[in-house]
């Protein structure tokens, strides 16, 4: 049993980590922190976990790196960007392994970080050692890492369907468009008018375009896959569901159309048929968030449009699981040498 | 055309008043106030009204009684209790007619007010002149009134189905139970975690029991109808819809069961068959909030349970229309001698 | 007062026509037909209209062209494609003006119709006289028409934002992508498992790609605007709201970027600033279906992405109003010489 | 590992059983039947289970008792009432243990069954041997049973909060009122207009009153607890959530009010503090379906109303888990001597 802690356990990502780690067969949830709820038990703040034996005893504490480093070997940070780095620095110095769910260590360049997040990077010296925690792409690098930057929810839904095609040269790196729909939990547990039930229910709206912050990590990873600088179009929308992201990608095939369908199918099978959390849909099936919510699975389907010559790829994931807490636990499993699906099936 | 103003026009009740008054054939919306949005136009804050010619010109202003009294003859107060009375006092002195949607003038006793609202009544001297703005019961008193206390949303859904039966002696005044379900707009436009989309969607929960504030006006009016002190059981629940209240009433018939069904039917028809906003359902029909949302109609159906001897009465209304803004406009129509349905059909 | 009838009044589009025509100042709803509900009153089938004086008297009848032609001068067809044409033929012969909400007369070519709808066109001889009922584009042609093909919901949301830009040569006719999100009422009132509450709630999914039927009319109208054959990419998605379509368009500017923003703004203002039902959003505002639901308004906003060079245009409409019944009534107003906004504000 | 089968696995209760049994540590899902989907795999019909190793191999079969008896020792029936008994008879003869989720064996009297279900009981000879599968009440009887009648969703939400109070004589058996709110999955996966998304979303409505079928088992069990014939008032309502039942009970304390609160608290603690699936809420907490959805837990809270003298008890459960599939698996665990929480935490 590994001892683990969650810093910032009262937001939606933190809560999902609590759910997953309470029932993880090889992890013991040793500490959860929350400035707001310090002193109160898990059972009081999250009644849904109250039937778990740990929930009555485990109380939220004030986040203090020294104490956390004594309580846990692995620390998950579910904090706002900027704040996460402040905890990562001392925790790493004290010998913890850190899995950060914020954006702080996802981009390799402090300049890009500043461009997208509008402040200087709080710990640029750590950027070189951070590993982007997308197991299907960086499994080998995650294994020995001490600092894992768990990917954003939108990036996961865009990168997993796109990277194999780019690496195989099956699509052009230019002109990629990602149109994404996210449930409201993606906005976090924030008391703002925009996210009130009445403002979101019976409503659909785009937001944050044309330069959403997640573009920084999306374009970094696509550029690495394509081996040249990639710039994409990304439009997020808010839809009235609690959880789930549905992304529709508009891609341009590279090369001729001869046997293209078979090549794409082969490419995806080579990349994902052994991946426990990537479900390649077959036949007429199309992704549906209701089939992945609550799981760490991402569904992917694609269609070639003979009329336009374009390739349409669609993905569905749970923004709080494969898009946040579940993927972070998947990285932990790799890091610790547990079966990769432990606590995630 | 009567000139009208709305104080506190940025909440959900205020917004509904804006909608109704912008399209009212005999009213001109002369002023809307909001501390938060002062200086911005209706079109900016409520894009949904932007196609209305007045929406671009009419700007929110700081609420000042002297100015309002110059701009409008009738002033609607859509403010929190306690604050409403502070505006009612000077507006009445300056000669305005006031239609207050808060709880400040609904109960006739300052002591009862204090018991339920936990502070001294801010203007007890006005209580005697206030008229409870339930047109189906107090039409004659509303006509000459200068201060109308528009009823609460829950009270409307409980009083209209109950008062005729109590007055006719068809039910016992003891043991009345009202179980109510309300959409989330009933909580107001407040940036609180409890009313976030993710906290309300896929959730149902009771709250505010056993002594909800609305009991003060409900019991006052039922007591007047029964001519003795009535105490009832009332349990509100929050359900994931934007608008609508569904109330189920558990009542005990008085007297024998001979011809009881016919007596109840006759009683309701006598009370409501000429009322433009009360819909008595027939046959197998049962109330459904989706059939009243956006309208000033309250639906009522009832069933006698031969197994238990009880009378079950159910009502459905839009909490923001018949339960707030619509009923207030209905009172305005009576006050001004307009057709009672003007602007409400 | 014009006498009007609705054939197929029990579906969602038919129901919306009933709502609009019951309260229209210059129309008298003389007949509503429904095979399923023949003999039952409007009030019985649609309790929400029961407070309207006509709702108790007006009963659904079996659809018969001869009778309808005696009862009404204008007949709305809210029927499935294929069936609508069967009614249009005799009604036109009997002298009625027909406003068809189905797809039967939207495409000018019987061959295209067969390609997309998989059966021969039932009345190809009428195609030449049908006018595509998009008032902002075809107002002059609607005025003298006898047969109006009211546009589909998706096409309206795509055509109104795109046509002015194409006509002005501001965007390239190649590579247009329309990504649309529709509420569930777009699927019609059909008892199918896919549209059950539990299957749609907490779900988002693409469907009907890559060759949705609406492409036939969309590409026809875009081709007319561009004066060359246009082929577009269109991906519809189903989202858990009752009403509303949100469309995001990915467009490529033609010509240089010098002053492009100003040209686009000027183009849209020229096209729409006097249109009562097109709302051009300004500043930071973005379309939101909740601001148009229940109205005949379409909201449009756009952003130039300096990083990608693309133009993103977004629109929001109520699929049952501007996307169906409201637009049909707008055409009726033009046809009859009523104010174009009559019954629609 | 016990081999288990599910007959009627394509409805919502069947699907929930599939979910629970696929991941059960001591059960092997050997067969699933569905007339409609025979020949198709679990993965095809329920994509959400497709990542499970069994889902690709296991195909739906036609339901045949002889075959099922060879494949499984325990057979779950998730069939409509009337049909379930037709399978129970041969399965029991062939030596299977049967856990029936229908109403067929819940009431002990064939006459009561006929009164509520409007047809003769299909296998009255089995009624005497059936055990009502409410583990918190009938654990000892479930252990040796061969035929378990798993309780209905509403009954579970009413019986668990009420039975301990009745047995302890703390409430009167007369005048009990149960007001219940259910998510739409309670209506089953039926292609009916009433349960379409558009008809349920933004809607709340009572139905099935005053004599809902579940009253037969509720009153039977309350009568057994009170040791006299109990008749209750029960009003179900449909609310727009996928899952969850919230029940509010209006009860009359028996005996004086001295120390009543303490007696109730003691009674509930005695009954449930060791029950793994009953959560007694403390302090200000009230039940909320979102805290139990997806779990086998029922939450219970209560309030004494000093004004009315009544006791209000509220419960929340997932209608498909504690109200159906989860409770059935709990019974299986008892039957087989597995830990009672196996596969349910």
mmCIF file of N, CA and C in Angstrom, chain D residues 135-195:
data_model
loop_
_atom_site.group_PDB
_atom_site.id
_atom_site.type_symbol
_atom_site.label_atom_id
_atom_site.label_comp_id
_atom_site.label_asym_id
_atom_site.label_seq_id
_atom_site.Cartn_x
_atom_site.Cartn_y
_atom_site.Cartn_z
ATOM 1 N N UNK D 135 -32.976 -7.127 2.885
ATOM 2 C CA UNK D 135 -32.007 -7.735 3.806
ATOM 3 C C UNK D 135 -32.055 -7.164 5.215
ATOM 4 N N UNK D 136 -32.291 -5.877 5.344
ATOM 5 C CA UNK D 136 -32.265 -5.269 6.674
ATOM 6 C C UNK D 136 -33.401 -5.819 7.548
ATOM 7 N N UNK D 137 -34.416 -6.383 6.922
ATOM 8 C CA UNK D 137 -35.550 -6.925 7.671
ATOM 9 C C UNK D 137 -35.576 -8.452 7.641
ATOM 10 N N UNK D 138 -35.237 -9.021 6.492
ATOM 11 C CA UNK D 138 -35.409 -10.470 6.317
ATOM 12 C C UNK D 138 -34.099 -11.216 6.071
ATOM 13 N N UNK D 139 -33.001 -10.733 6.646
ATOM 14 C CA UNK D 139 -31.710 -11.359 6.372
ATOM 15 C C UNK D 139 -31.729 -12.865 6.672
ATOM 16 N N UNK D 140 -32.289 -13.209 7.808
ATOM 17 C CA UNK D 140 -32.265 -14.623 8.212
ATOM 18 C C UNK D 140 -33.063 -15.497 7.245
ATOM 19 N N UNK D 141 -34.182 -14.970 6.768
ATOM 20 C CA UNK D 141 -35.023 -15.742 5.857
ATOM 21 C C UNK D 141 -34.430 -15.816 4.450
ATOM 22 N N UNK D 142 -33.647 -14.813 4.088
ATOM 23 C CA UNK D 142 -33.052 -14.816 2.750
ATOM 24 C C UNK D 142 -31.999 -15.910 2.636
ATOM 25 N N UNK D 143 -31.274 -16.110 3.702
ATOM 26 C CA UNK D 143 -30.134 -17.041 3.677
ATOM 27 C C UNK D 143 -30.486 -18.407 3.097
ATOM 28 N N UNK D 144 -31.557 -19.045 3.585
ATOM 29 C CA UNK D 144 -31.856 -20.387 3.072
ATOM 30 C C UNK D 144 -32.866 -20.393 1.914
ATOM 31 N N UNK D 145 -33.210 -19.238 1.371
ATOM 32 C CA UNK D 145 -34.322 -19.188 0.408
ATOM 33 C C UNK D 145 -33.918 -19.732 -0.959
ATOM 34 N N UNK D 146 -34.927 -20.176 -1.699
ATOM 35 C CA UNK D 146 -34.692 -20.553 -3.093
ATOM 36 C C UNK D 146 -35.338 -19.542 -4.034
ATOM 37 N N UNK D 147 -36.308 -18.800 -3.543
ATOM 38 C CA UNK D 147 -37.009 -17.804 -4.364
ATOM 39 C C UNK D 147 -37.083 -16.498 -3.584
ATOM 40 N N UNK D 148 -36.403 -15.497 -4.103
ATOM 41 C CA UNK D 148 -36.384 -14.202 -3.427
ATOM 42 C C UNK D 148 -37.130 -13.192 -4.280
ATOM 43 N N UNK D 149 -38.074 -12.501 -3.641
ATOM 44 C CA UNK D 149 -38.809 -11.445 -4.329
ATOM 45 C C UNK D 149 -38.162 -10.126 -3.947
ATOM 46 N N UNK D 150 -37.370 -9.589 -4.836
ATOM 47 C CA UNK D 150 -36.651 -8.364 -4.502
ATOM 48 C C UNK D 150 -37.643 -7.189 -4.493
ATOM 49 N N UNK D 151 -37.583 -6.349 -3.480
ATOM 50 C CA UNK D 151 -38.601 -5.295 -3.300
ATOM 51 C C UNK D 151 -38.594 -4.257 -4.415
ATOM 52 N N UNK D 152 -39.702 -3.565 -4.544
ATOM 53 C CA UNK D 152 -39.815 -2.455 -5.490
ATOM 54 C C UNK D 152 -39.018 -1.260 -5.018
ATOM 55 N N UNK D 153 -38.816 -0.316 -5.934
ATOM 56 C CA UNK D 153 -37.991 0.847 -5.620
ATOM 57 C C UNK D 153 -38.677 1.765 -4.606
ATOM 58 N N UNK D 154 -39.949 2.095 -4.866
ATOM 59 C CA UNK D 154 -40.664 2.934 -3.906
ATOM 60 C C UNK D 154 -40.787 2.232 -2.554
ATOM 61 N N UNK D 155 -41.211 0.948 -2.534
ATOM 62 C CA UNK D 155 -41.333 0.283 -1.225
ATOM 63 C C UNK D 155 -40.060 0.342 -0.394
ATOM 64 N N UNK D 156 -38.916 0.120 -1.014
ATOM 65 C CA UNK D 156 -37.666 0.172 -0.242
ATOM 66 C C UNK D 156 -37.486 1.532 0.426
ATOM 67 N N UNK D 157 -37.795 2.580 -0.325
ATOM 68 C CA UNK D 157 -37.587 3.937 0.207
ATOM 69 C C UNK D 157 -38.564 4.278 1.319
ATOM 70 N N UNK D 158 -39.659 3.551 1.385
ATOM 71 C CA UNK D 158 -40.692 3.806 2.396
ATOM 72 C C UNK D 158 -40.541 2.854 3.581
ATOM 73 N N UNK D 159 -40.242 1.599 3.287
ATOM 74 C CA UNK D 159 -40.219 0.588 4.354
ATOM 75 C C UNK D 159 -39.031 0.761 5.295
ATOM 76 N N UNK D 160 -37.858 0.993 4.737
ATOM 77 C CA UNK D 160 -36.689 1.058 5.623
ATOM 78 C C UNK D 160 -36.804 2.194 6.639
ATOM 79 N N UNK D 161 -37.289 3.377 6.258
ATOM 80 C CA UNK D 161 -37.437 4.417 7.284
ATOM 81 C C UNK D 161 -38.588 4.161 8.260
ATOM 82 N N UNK D 162 -39.575 3.366 7.862
ATOM 83 C CA UNK D 162 -40.804 3.268 8.660
ATOM 84 C C UNK D 162 -40.851 2.052 9.578
ATOM 85 N N UNK D 163 -40.350 0.918 9.096
ATOM 86 C CA UNK D 163 -40.516 -0.330 9.852
ATOM 87 C C UNK D 163 -39.945 -0.276 11.269
ATOM 88 N N UNK D 164 -38.740 0.247 11.472
ATOM 89 C CA UNK D 164 -38.235 0.261 12.866
ATOM 90 C C UNK D 164 -39.117 1.084 13.796
ATOM 91 N N UNK D 165 -39.651 2.192 13.296
ATOM 92 C CA UNK D 165 -40.501 3.039 14.137
ATOM 93 C C UNK D 165 -41.804 2.325 14.477
ATOM 94 N N UNK D 166 -42.368 1.637 13.504
ATOM 95 C CA UNK D 166 -43.608 0.898 13.745
ATOM 96 C C UNK D 166 -43.374 -0.233 14.734
ATOM 97 N N UNK D 167 -42.291 -0.965 14.520
ATOM 98 C CA UNK D 167 -42.006 -2.101 15.411
ATOM 99 C C UNK D 167 -41.788 -1.637 16.842
ATOM 100 N N UNK D 168 -41.180 -0.444 16.970
ATOM 101 C CA UNK D 168 -40.909 0.082 18.312
ATOM 102 C C UNK D 168 -42.114 0.794 18.899
ATOM 103 N N UNK D 169 -43.199 0.865 18.143
ATOM 104 C CA UNK D 169 -44.388 1.549 18.649
ATOM 105 C C UNK D 169 -44.208 3.046 18.783
ATOM 106 N N UNK D 170 -43.241 3.610 18.084
ATOM 107 C CA UNK D 170 -42.993 5.047 18.212
ATOM 108 C C UNK D 170 -43.891 5.893 17.317
ATOM 109 N N UNK D 171 -44.491 5.284 16.324
ATOM 110 C CA UNK D 171 -45.452 6.026 15.497
ATOM 111 C C UNK D 171 -46.755 5.243 15.419
ATOM 112 N N UNK D 172 -47.817 6.003 15.148
ATOM 113 C CA UNK D 172 -49.107 5.358 14.969
ATOM 114 C C UNK D 172 -49.163 4.702 13.590
ATOM 115 N N UNK D 173 -49.792 3.561 13.493
ATOM 116 C CA UNK D 173 -49.900 2.913 12.179
ATOM 117 C C UNK D 173 -50.955 3.574 11.291
ATOM 118 N N UNK D 174 -51.733 4.490 11.855
ATOM 119 C CA UNK D 174 -52.743 5.174 11.033
ATOM 120 C C UNK D 174 -52.174 6.465 10.446
ATOM 121 N N UNK D 175 -52.719 6.846 9.320
ATOM 122 C CA UNK D 175 -52.456 8.180 8.783
ATOM 123 C C UNK D 175 -51.090 8.374 8.170
ATOM 124 N N UNK D 176 -50.389 7.288 7.864
ATOM 125 C CA UNK D 176 -49.061 7.430 7.246
ATOM 126 C C UNK D 176 -49.198 7.947 5.811
ATOM 127 N N UNK D 177 -48.386 8.948 5.494
ATOM 128 C CA UNK D 177 -48.365 9.497 4.137
ATOM 129 C C UNK D 177 -46.950 9.389 3.590
ATOM 130 N N UNK D 178 -46.843 8.865 2.364
ATOM 131 C CA UNK D 178 -45.539 8.795 1.696
ATOM 132 C C UNK D 178 -45.637 9.562 0.389
ATOM 133 N N UNK D 179 -44.820 10.591 0.296
ATOM 134 C CA UNK D 179 -44.798 11.421 -0.916
ATOM 135 C C UNK D 179 -43.446 11.156 -1.570
ATOM 136 N N UNK D 180 -43.466 10.595 -2.781
ATOM 137 C CA UNK D 180 -42.219 10.133 -3.388
ATOM 138 C C UNK D 180 -41.964 10.790 -4.734
ATOM 139 N N UNK D 181 -40.679 11.013 -5.019
ATOM 140 C CA UNK D 181 -40.241 11.618 -6.274
ATOM 141 C C UNK D 181 -39.269 10.648 -6.915
ATOM 142 N N UNK D 182 -39.545 10.304 -8.163
ATOM 143 C CA UNK D 182 -38.694 9.305 -8.810
ATOM 144 C C UNK D 182 -38.100 9.819 -10.103
ATOM 145 N N UNK D 183 -36.855 9.430 -10.367
ATOM 146 C CA UNK D 183 -36.237 9.662 -11.662
ATOM 147 C C UNK D 183 -36.907 8.833 -12.737
ATOM 148 N N UNK D 184 -36.639 9.199 -14.004
ATOM 149 C CA UNK D 184 -37.398 8.639 -15.122
ATOM 150 C C UNK D 184 -37.026 7.185 -15.408
ATOM 151 N N UNK D 185 -35.846 6.729 -14.987
ATOM 152 C CA UNK D 185 -35.506 5.330 -15.238
ATOM 153 C C UNK D 185 -36.485 4.401 -14.536
ATOM 154 N N UNK D 186 -37.174 4.893 -13.517
ATOM 155 C CA UNK D 186 -38.190 4.091 -12.842
ATOM 156 C C UNK D 186 -39.303 3.634 -13.762
ATOM 157 N N UNK D 187 -39.507 4.357 -14.853
ATOM 158 C CA UNK D 187 -40.566 3.980 -15.802
ATOM 159 C C UNK D 187 -40.113 2.879 -16.751
ATOM 160 N N UNK D 188 -38.851 2.494 -16.671
ATOM 161 C CA UNK D 188 -38.354 1.439 -17.556
ATOM 162 C C UNK D 188 -37.952 1.976 -18.913
ATOM 163 N N UNK D 189 -37.264 1.103 -19.673
ATOM 164 C CA UNK D 189 -36.823 1.489 -21.019
ATOM 165 C C UNK D 189 -37.947 1.157 -22.005
ATOM 166 N N UNK D 190 -38.914 2.065 -22.047
ATOM 167 C CA UNK D 190 -40.090 1.859 -22.883
ATOM 168 C C UNK D 190 -40.204 3.001 -23.869
ATOM 169 N N UNK D 191 -40.453 2.657 -25.127
ATOM 170 C CA UNK D 191 -40.590 3.696 -26.151
ATOM 171 C C UNK D 191 -42.006 4.274 -26.101
ATOM 172 N N UNK D 192 -42.241 5.139 -25.093
ATOM 173 C CA UNK D 192 -43.549 5.791 -24.969
ATOM 174 C C UNK D 192 -43.356 7.298 -24.946
ATOM 175 N N UNK D 193 -44.329 7.998 -25.553
ATOM 176 C CA UNK D 193 -44.240 9.458 -25.630
ATOM 177 C C UNK D 193 -44.037 10.098 -24.257
ATOM 178 N N UNK D 194 -44.711 9.574 -23.247
ATOM 179 C CA UNK D 194 -44.656 10.193 -21.918
ATOM 180 C C UNK D 194 -43.248 10.287 -21.354
ATOM 181 N N UNK D 195 -42.349 9.428 -21.823
ATOM 182 C CA UNK D 195 -41.018 9.399 -21.235
ATOM 183 C C UNK D 195 -39.943 9.930 -22.173
#
